[in-house]
Coordinates of C-alpha atoms and ligand atoms in Angstrom, one line a residue:
M1 CA -89.7 -178.2 -87.0
Y2 CA -87.0 -179.0 -89.7
K3 CA -88.2 -176.8 -92.6
N4 CA -86.2 -177.2 -96.0
P5 CA -84.4 -174.7 -97.5
K6 CA -86.3 -172.4 -99.6
V7 CA -85.5 -171.9 -103.8
T8 CA -87.4 -169.6 -105.7
V9 CA -87.0 -169.7 -109.2
V10 CA -87.8 -166.8 -111.5
G11 CA -88.8 -167.3 -115.1
A12 CA -90.7 -171.0 -115.6
G13 CA -89.6 -171.4 -119.1
F14 CA -87.6 -174.3 -120.3
V15 CA -84.3 -173.6 -118.5
G16 CA -86.0 -172.0 -115.2
S17 CA -88.5 -175.2 -115.1
T18 CA -86.3 -177.3 -116.0
A19 CA -83.9 -176.1 -112.9
A20 CA -87.1 -176.2 -110.5
Q21 CA -87.6 -179.6 -111.6
R22 CA -84.3 -180.7 -111.0
I23 CA -83.6 -179.7 -107.3
V24 CA -87.2 -180.6 -106.4
E25 CA -86.0 -184.0 -107.5
K26 CA -82.8 -184.3 -106.0
Q27 CA -85.1 -183.1 -103.1
L28 CA -82.2 -180.2 -101.8
A29 CA -84.6 -177.8 -101.4
D30 CA -88.7 -176.4 -101.6
V31 CA -89.3 -174.7 -104.7
V32 CA -91.4 -171.8 -105.6
L33 CA -91.6 -171.4 -109.4
I34 CA -92.8 -167.6 -110.7
D35 CA -93.1 -165.9 -113.3
I36 CA -95.0 -163.5 -115.3
V37 CA -97.3 -165.2 -117.0
E38 CA -100.7 -166.3 -115.4
G39 CA -101.0 -170.0 -115.2
L40 CA -98.3 -171.2 -116.3
P41 CA -95.8 -171.7 -113.1
Q42 CA -98.9 -172.9 -111.3
G43 CA -99.2 -176.0 -114.2
K44 CA -95.8 -176.4 -114.3
A45 CA -95.6 -176.7 -110.1
L46 CA -99.0 -178.9 -110.3
D47 CA -97.5 -181.2 -112.8
M48 CA -94.0 -181.3 -111.3
M49 CA -96.2 -182.4 -107.9
Q50 CA -97.4 -185.1 -109.8
S51 CA -94.5 -186.8 -110.4
A52 CA -93.3 -187.1 -106.8
A53 CA -95.4 -190.4 -106.0
T54 CA -93.3 -192.1 -109.3
E55 CA -90.1 -190.2 -108.8
G56 CA -90.2 -190.4 -104.9
F57 CA -89.3 -186.6 -104.1
D58 CA -91.0 -185.0 -100.4
T59 CA -89.7 -181.4 -101.3
K60 CA -92.7 -179.5 -102.8
I61 CA -92.9 -177.2 -105.5
I62 CA -95.9 -174.4 -105.7
G63 CA -95.9 -171.9 -108.9
T64 CA -97.5 -168.2 -108.7
N65 CA -97.4 -164.9 -110.0
D66 CA -97.0 -163.3 -106.5
Y67 CA -93.8 -162.0 -105.4
K68 CA -95.0 -162.5 -101.6
D69 CA -94.8 -166.1 -102.3
T70 CA -91.0 -165.9 -102.4
A71 CA -90.2 -164.4 -99.4
N72 CA -87.3 -165.3 -97.5
S73 CA -85.7 -167.1 -99.9
D74 CA -82.3 -168.6 -99.1
V75 CA -81.6 -169.0 -102.9
V76 CA -82.7 -167.2 -105.9
V77 CA -82.1 -168.4 -109.1
I78 CA -83.2 -165.8 -112.1
T79 CA -83.6 -167.1 -115.7
A80 CA -86.2 -164.4 -116.6
G81 CA -86.1 -162.8 -120.0
I82 CA -85.8 -164.1 -123.5
A83 CA -84.0 -166.2 -125.3
R84 CA -81.9 -166.0 -128.4
K85 CA -82.9 -167.1 -131.7
P86 CA -80.5 -168.2 -134.9
G87 CA -78.5 -165.2 -136.0
M88 CA -78.7 -163.5 -132.7
S89 CA -75.8 -163.2 -130.4
R90 CA -76.5 -163.1 -125.8
D91 CA -75.3 -159.6 -126.4
D92 CA -78.5 -158.8 -128.9
L93 CA -81.0 -159.7 -125.6
I94 CA -79.6 -156.4 -123.4
A95 CA -82.4 -154.2 -124.0
T96 CA -85.2 -156.4 -123.7
N97 CA -83.3 -158.5 -120.5
A98 CA -82.3 -155.5 -118.7
K99 CA -85.8 -154.4 -118.2
I100 CA -86.6 -157.3 -116.7
V101 CA -84.0 -158.4 -114.9
G102 CA -83.8 -155.4 -113.0
G103 CA -88.0 -155.4 -112.6
V104 CA -87.2 -159.2 -111.2
V105 CA -84.3 -157.7 -108.9
E106 CA -86.4 -155.2 -107.1
N107 CA -89.2 -157.3 -106.5
I108 CA -86.9 -160.1 -104.8
A109 CA -84.7 -158.2 -102.8
P110 CA -87.0 -156.8 -100.5
H111 CA -88.8 -160.0 -100.0
S112 CA -85.5 -162.2 -99.6
P113 CA -82.9 -159.2 -97.9
N114 CA -81.0 -162.5 -97.2
A115 CA -80.8 -164.5 -99.9
I116 CA -78.0 -165.6 -102.7
I117 CA -78.8 -164.3 -106.0
I118 CA -77.5 -166.5 -109.1
V119 CA -78.5 -164.7 -112.4
V120 CA -78.8 -167.0 -115.4
S121 CA -80.4 -165.0 -117.9
N122 CA -78.2 -163.3 -121.1
P123 CA -76.2 -161.5 -121.5
L124 CA -75.1 -163.3 -118.3
D125 CA -72.0 -161.1 -116.9
A126 CA -73.9 -157.9 -117.4
M127 CA -77.3 -159.1 -115.9
T128 CA -75.6 -159.9 -113.2
W129 CA -73.8 -156.7 -112.5
L130 CA -77.4 -155.5 -113.3
A131 CA -78.6 -157.6 -110.6
F132 CA -75.7 -156.4 -107.9
K133 CA -76.4 -153.2 -108.7
K134 CA -80.2 -153.2 -108.2
S135 CA -80.4 -155.7 -105.4
G136 CA -78.1 -153.6 -102.9
F137 CA -76.9 -157.1 -101.6
P138 CA -73.5 -157.6 -100.8
A139 CA -71.2 -159.2 -104.2
Q140 CA -70.5 -162.1 -102.5
R141 CA -74.3 -163.0 -102.3
V142 CA -74.6 -162.1 -106.2
F143 CA -73.1 -163.9 -108.9
G144 CA -73.8 -166.0 -112.1
M145 CA -74.3 -169.0 -113.9
A146 CA -71.9 -169.4 -116.7
G147 CA -68.7 -170.9 -116.1
V148 CA -69.9 -174.2 -114.8
L149 CA -71.8 -174.6 -118.5
D150 CA -69.1 -173.7 -120.6
S151 CA -66.8 -175.9 -118.4
S152 CA -69.2 -178.6 -119.1
R153 CA -69.5 -178.4 -122.7
Y154 CA -65.9 -178.8 -122.6
A155 CA -65.8 -181.6 -120.4
R156 CA -68.3 -183.1 -122.8
F157 CA -65.9 -182.1 -126.2
I158 CA -62.6 -183.3 -124.4
A159 CA -64.0 -187.1 -123.4
E160 CA -65.3 -187.3 -126.9
E161 CA -62.2 -186.4 -128.3
L162 CA -60.5 -189.0 -126.2
N163 CA -63.3 -191.4 -126.1
C164 CA -63.0 -191.1 -121.6
S165 CA -65.2 -191.0 -118.9
I166 CA -66.9 -187.7 -118.6
K167 CA -66.0 -188.3 -114.9
D168 CA -62.1 -188.4 -114.9
V169 CA -62.4 -185.3 -117.4
R170 CA -61.7 -181.7 -115.0
P171 CA -62.3 -178.5 -117.4
M172 CA -61.6 -175.0 -116.7
V173 CA -63.4 -172.4 -118.6
L174 CA -63.0 -168.5 -117.4
G175 CA -63.9 -165.3 -118.9
G176 CA -67.0 -163.6 -119.6
H177 CA -70.1 -166.0 -120.9
G178 CA -69.5 -164.9 -125.3
D179 CA -67.9 -165.4 -127.4
S180 CA -64.3 -164.5 -126.1
M181 CA -64.9 -167.0 -123.1
V182 CA -61.5 -168.6 -122.3
P183 CA -60.9 -172.1 -122.5
V184 CA -57.8 -173.1 -120.3
P185 CA -56.2 -176.3 -121.4
H186 CA -53.2 -176.7 -119.3
Y187 CA -56.0 -176.4 -116.7
S188 CA -58.1 -178.8 -117.9
T189 CA -57.2 -182.4 -117.1
V190 CA -58.0 -185.5 -117.4
N191 CA -57.8 -187.3 -113.6
G192 CA -54.7 -184.4 -113.4
I193 CA -53.9 -185.0 -116.7
P194 CA -53.1 -181.6 -118.6
I195 CA -55.2 -182.1 -122.0
T196 CA -52.0 -180.5 -123.5
Q197 CA -50.5 -183.8 -122.9
L198 CA -53.1 -185.5 -124.1
I199 CA -54.5 -183.9 -127.1
S200 CA -52.6 -182.1 -130.5
A201 CA -52.5 -178.0 -130.1
E202 CA -54.8 -178.2 -133.4
R203 CA -57.3 -180.3 -131.9
I204 CA -57.6 -178.1 -128.6
E205 CA -57.8 -175.0 -131.1
A206 CA -61.0 -176.8 -132.3
I207 CA -61.9 -177.9 -129.3
N208 CA -61.7 -174.4 -127.8
A209 CA -63.7 -172.7 -130.8
R210 CA -66.5 -175.4 -130.6
T211 CA -67.1 -175.0 -127.1
R212 CA -67.0 -170.6 -127.3
T213 CA -69.7 -171.3 -129.8
G214 CA -71.4 -174.3 -128.0
G215 CA -74.7 -171.8 -127.1
A216 CA -74.7 -170.9 -130.8
E217 CA -74.5 -174.5 -131.7
I218 CA -77.9 -175.3 -130.3
V219 CA -79.5 -172.4 -131.3
G220 CA -79.1 -173.1 -134.7
L221 CA -80.5 -177.0 -134.3
L222 CA -83.6 -175.3 -132.3
K223 CA -84.3 -172.0 -134.0
T224 CA -87.3 -171.4 -131.6
G225 CA -84.9 -171.2 -128.5
S226 CA -81.4 -172.1 -126.6
A227 CA -80.5 -174.5 -124.7
Y228 CA -81.7 -175.6 -121.4
Y229 CA -80.8 -179.1 -120.5
A230 CA -77.1 -178.4 -119.3
P231 CA -77.8 -174.5 -118.5
S232 CA -80.3 -176.1 -115.8
A233 CA -78.1 -179.0 -114.8
S234 CA -75.1 -176.4 -114.2
T235 CA -77.5 -173.7 -112.1
V236 CA -78.9 -176.7 -109.9
A237 CA -74.8 -177.9 -109.7
M238 CA -74.1 -174.2 -107.5
V239 CA -78.0 -174.2 -105.7
E240 CA -76.6 -177.4 -104.6
A241 CA -72.9 -176.6 -103.4
I242 CA -74.7 -173.3 -101.4
L243 CA -77.3 -175.3 -99.9
L244 CA -74.9 -178.3 -98.7
N245 CA -72.7 -175.5 -98.0
S246 CA -70.0 -178.2 -99.7
N247 CA -67.4 -175.6 -101.0
R248 CA -67.1 -177.0 -104.6
V249 CA -64.5 -174.8 -106.8
L250 CA -66.3 -174.0 -109.9
P251 CA -65.9 -170.8 -112.6
V252 CA -68.5 -168.6 -111.4
C253 CA -69.3 -165.2 -112.8
A254 CA -68.1 -163.3 -110.0
Y255 CA -67.6 -159.5 -108.9
L256 CA -63.8 -158.5 -109.3
Q257 CA -62.4 -156.1 -107.9
G258 CA -58.9 -156.1 -108.6
E259 CA -58.5 -159.8 -109.2
Y260 CA -56.9 -160.6 -112.2
G261 CA -55.8 -156.7 -113.1
V262 CA -60.1 -156.8 -113.4
Q263 CA -62.1 -153.5 -111.5
D264 CA -65.2 -153.1 -110.5
L265 CA -66.8 -156.0 -112.9
Y266 CA -68.8 -159.5 -113.4
C267 CA -66.5 -161.9 -115.0
G268 CA -66.0 -165.9 -114.8
V269 CA -63.5 -166.7 -112.4
P270 CA -62.6 -169.9 -109.9
V271 CA -64.3 -169.5 -106.8
A272 CA -65.6 -171.5 -103.7
L273 CA -69.1 -172.3 -103.3
G274 CA -70.6 -172.8 -100.1
K275 CA -73.4 -171.3 -97.8
D276 CA -72.5 -167.7 -97.4
G277 CA -72.2 -167.7 -101.4
I278 CA -68.8 -167.2 -103.0
Q279 CA -66.7 -168.4 -100.0
K280 CA -63.4 -167.4 -101.8
I281 CA -62.1 -166.5 -105.1
F282 CA -58.8 -168.3 -106.4
E283 CA -56.6 -165.7 -108.2
I284 CA -54.7 -168.2 -109.9
E285 CA -51.4 -168.6 -112.2
L286 CA -52.5 -167.5 -116.2
N287 CA -50.1 -167.7 -118.6
E288 CA -49.6 -164.6 -120.4
T289 CA -52.2 -165.3 -122.9
D290 CA -54.7 -166.6 -120.9
L291 CA -54.4 -163.7 -119.0
K292 CA -54.4 -161.6 -121.7
A293 CA -57.6 -163.3 -123.2
L294 CA -59.3 -163.0 -119.6
Q295 CA -58.5 -159.6 -119.6
K296 CA -60.3 -159.0 -123.6
S297 CA -63.0 -161.0 -122.2
A298 CA -63.8 -158.7 -119.5
N299 CA -63.4 -156.0 -121.3
D300 CA -65.7 -157.4 -123.9
V301 CA -68.2 -157.4 -120.5
Q302 CA -67.2 -153.8 -119.5
E303 CA -68.3 -152.3 -123.1
L304 CA -71.9 -154.6 -122.6
I305 CA -72.1 -152.5 -119.3
A306 CA -71.6 -149.3 -120.4
K307 CA -74.7 -149.9 -122.8
L308 CA -76.5 -150.8 -119.5
T309 CA -75.6 -147.0 -118.2
V310 CA -77.0 -145.7 -121.3
L311 CA -80.4 -147.9 -120.6
A312 CA -80.7 -147.2 -117.3
Ligands
APR401 N1 -90.7 -161.9 -114.9 C1 -90.8 -163.2 -114.3 N2 -90.9 -163.5 -115.3 C2 -90.9 -163.7 -116.7 C3 -90.4 -162.0 -117.0 C4 -90.4 -161.1 -115.7 N3 -90.3 -159.7 -116.1 N4 -90.5 -161.7 -118.0 C5 -90.4 -163.3 -119.0 N5 -90.4 -163.8 -117.9 C6 -90.6 -165.3 -118.3 C7 -91.5 -165.4 -119.6 O1 -92.8 -165.2 -119.4 C8 -90.9 -167.5 -119.6 O2 -91.7 -168.4 -119.6 O3 -89.4 -166.2 -118.4 C9 -89.5 -167.0 -119.2 C10 -88.5 -167.3 -120.2 O4 -87.8 -168.8 -120.6 P1 -87.9 -168.9 -122.2 O5 -88.5 -168.3 -123.2 O6 -88.3 -170.3 -122.0 O7 -86.5 -169.2 -121.9 P2 -85.2 -169.8 -121.7 O8 -85.0 -170.6 -122.6 O9 -85.8 -170.4 -120.2 O10 -83.6 -169.1 -120.9 C11 -84.0 -168.0 -120.0 O11 -82.0 -168.0 -119.5 O12 -80.4 -168.8 -120.9 C12 -80.8 -167.7 -120.6 O13 -80.6 -167.0 -122.6 C13 -81.2 -167.3 -121.7 O14 -82.5 -165.1 -121.3 C14 -82.6 -166.6 -121.3 C15 -82.8 -166.9 -120.1

């Protein structure tokens, strides 16, 4: 009998529950939503199932607090942790979220030894590195969601600037998911036309700056939490690429072993995503400025990871 793929979403908060909703509504997989808070994932799952008749999906979602229910997941999305408040950087979350993400991975790995893990909890690059080390999984199956989100923010600002359809914008943002992320204008195009030919250098710099602080802008407005609509959409784009084995080329927080001059670190680079996870890492040609910026961003990740080692 045909069985739907199984996706576990850890953390039934804003990002996790919205990601779960998008996955079942798109009928990509059956979903297990798990959280440490009793009743929360069960209540949200029940509520989502009761939207199935209206939305017209046959995929199932259950809520649980028991990792046994996550057994044999194909993909595990980790959103557990605390979100930032105004004035906080993603890096300020490290001590709390390292404990949470480390514990989650220890529970997930034995129940789903063949799963692909997508980390969403912040600070993203350091949490993904931690998940890699704690799981013992091959790096091909452990990676983080950031570049898709940062690029989708970049795309929105480019479309707004040019008053053009977002469908024609192909954005590229590399590097860590922090203030030193690297929007790459000459690889960001509107239907193949580099934005450097369409937007002034001054405006591009302003758009790059807004992209780098795109998450903080939303935190400042929300005051009690951080973004979740675009983060969940970006996560589900990655889940979809894996489950459909589509080999989409997306910027993903991937384990680098010498690519771009970066060693034993997680950082956002273009990869092909498919059924085995990261099918290929693309080492594209960058100009000196962008390569330096990418390496600086990787250094920032390295500093954060050093804090993790102290924490461990
Ligand atoms: N195991 C499982 N779930 C946990 C654990 C744990 N050990 N610790 C916390 N959680 C759950 C919380 O109970 C909560 O339901 O994680 C959820 C987090 O949800 P929110 O507070 O709504 O945060 P959210 O906006 O979803 O962000 C989650 O994603 O984008 C990142 O920076 C963001 O690190 C944050 C994460």
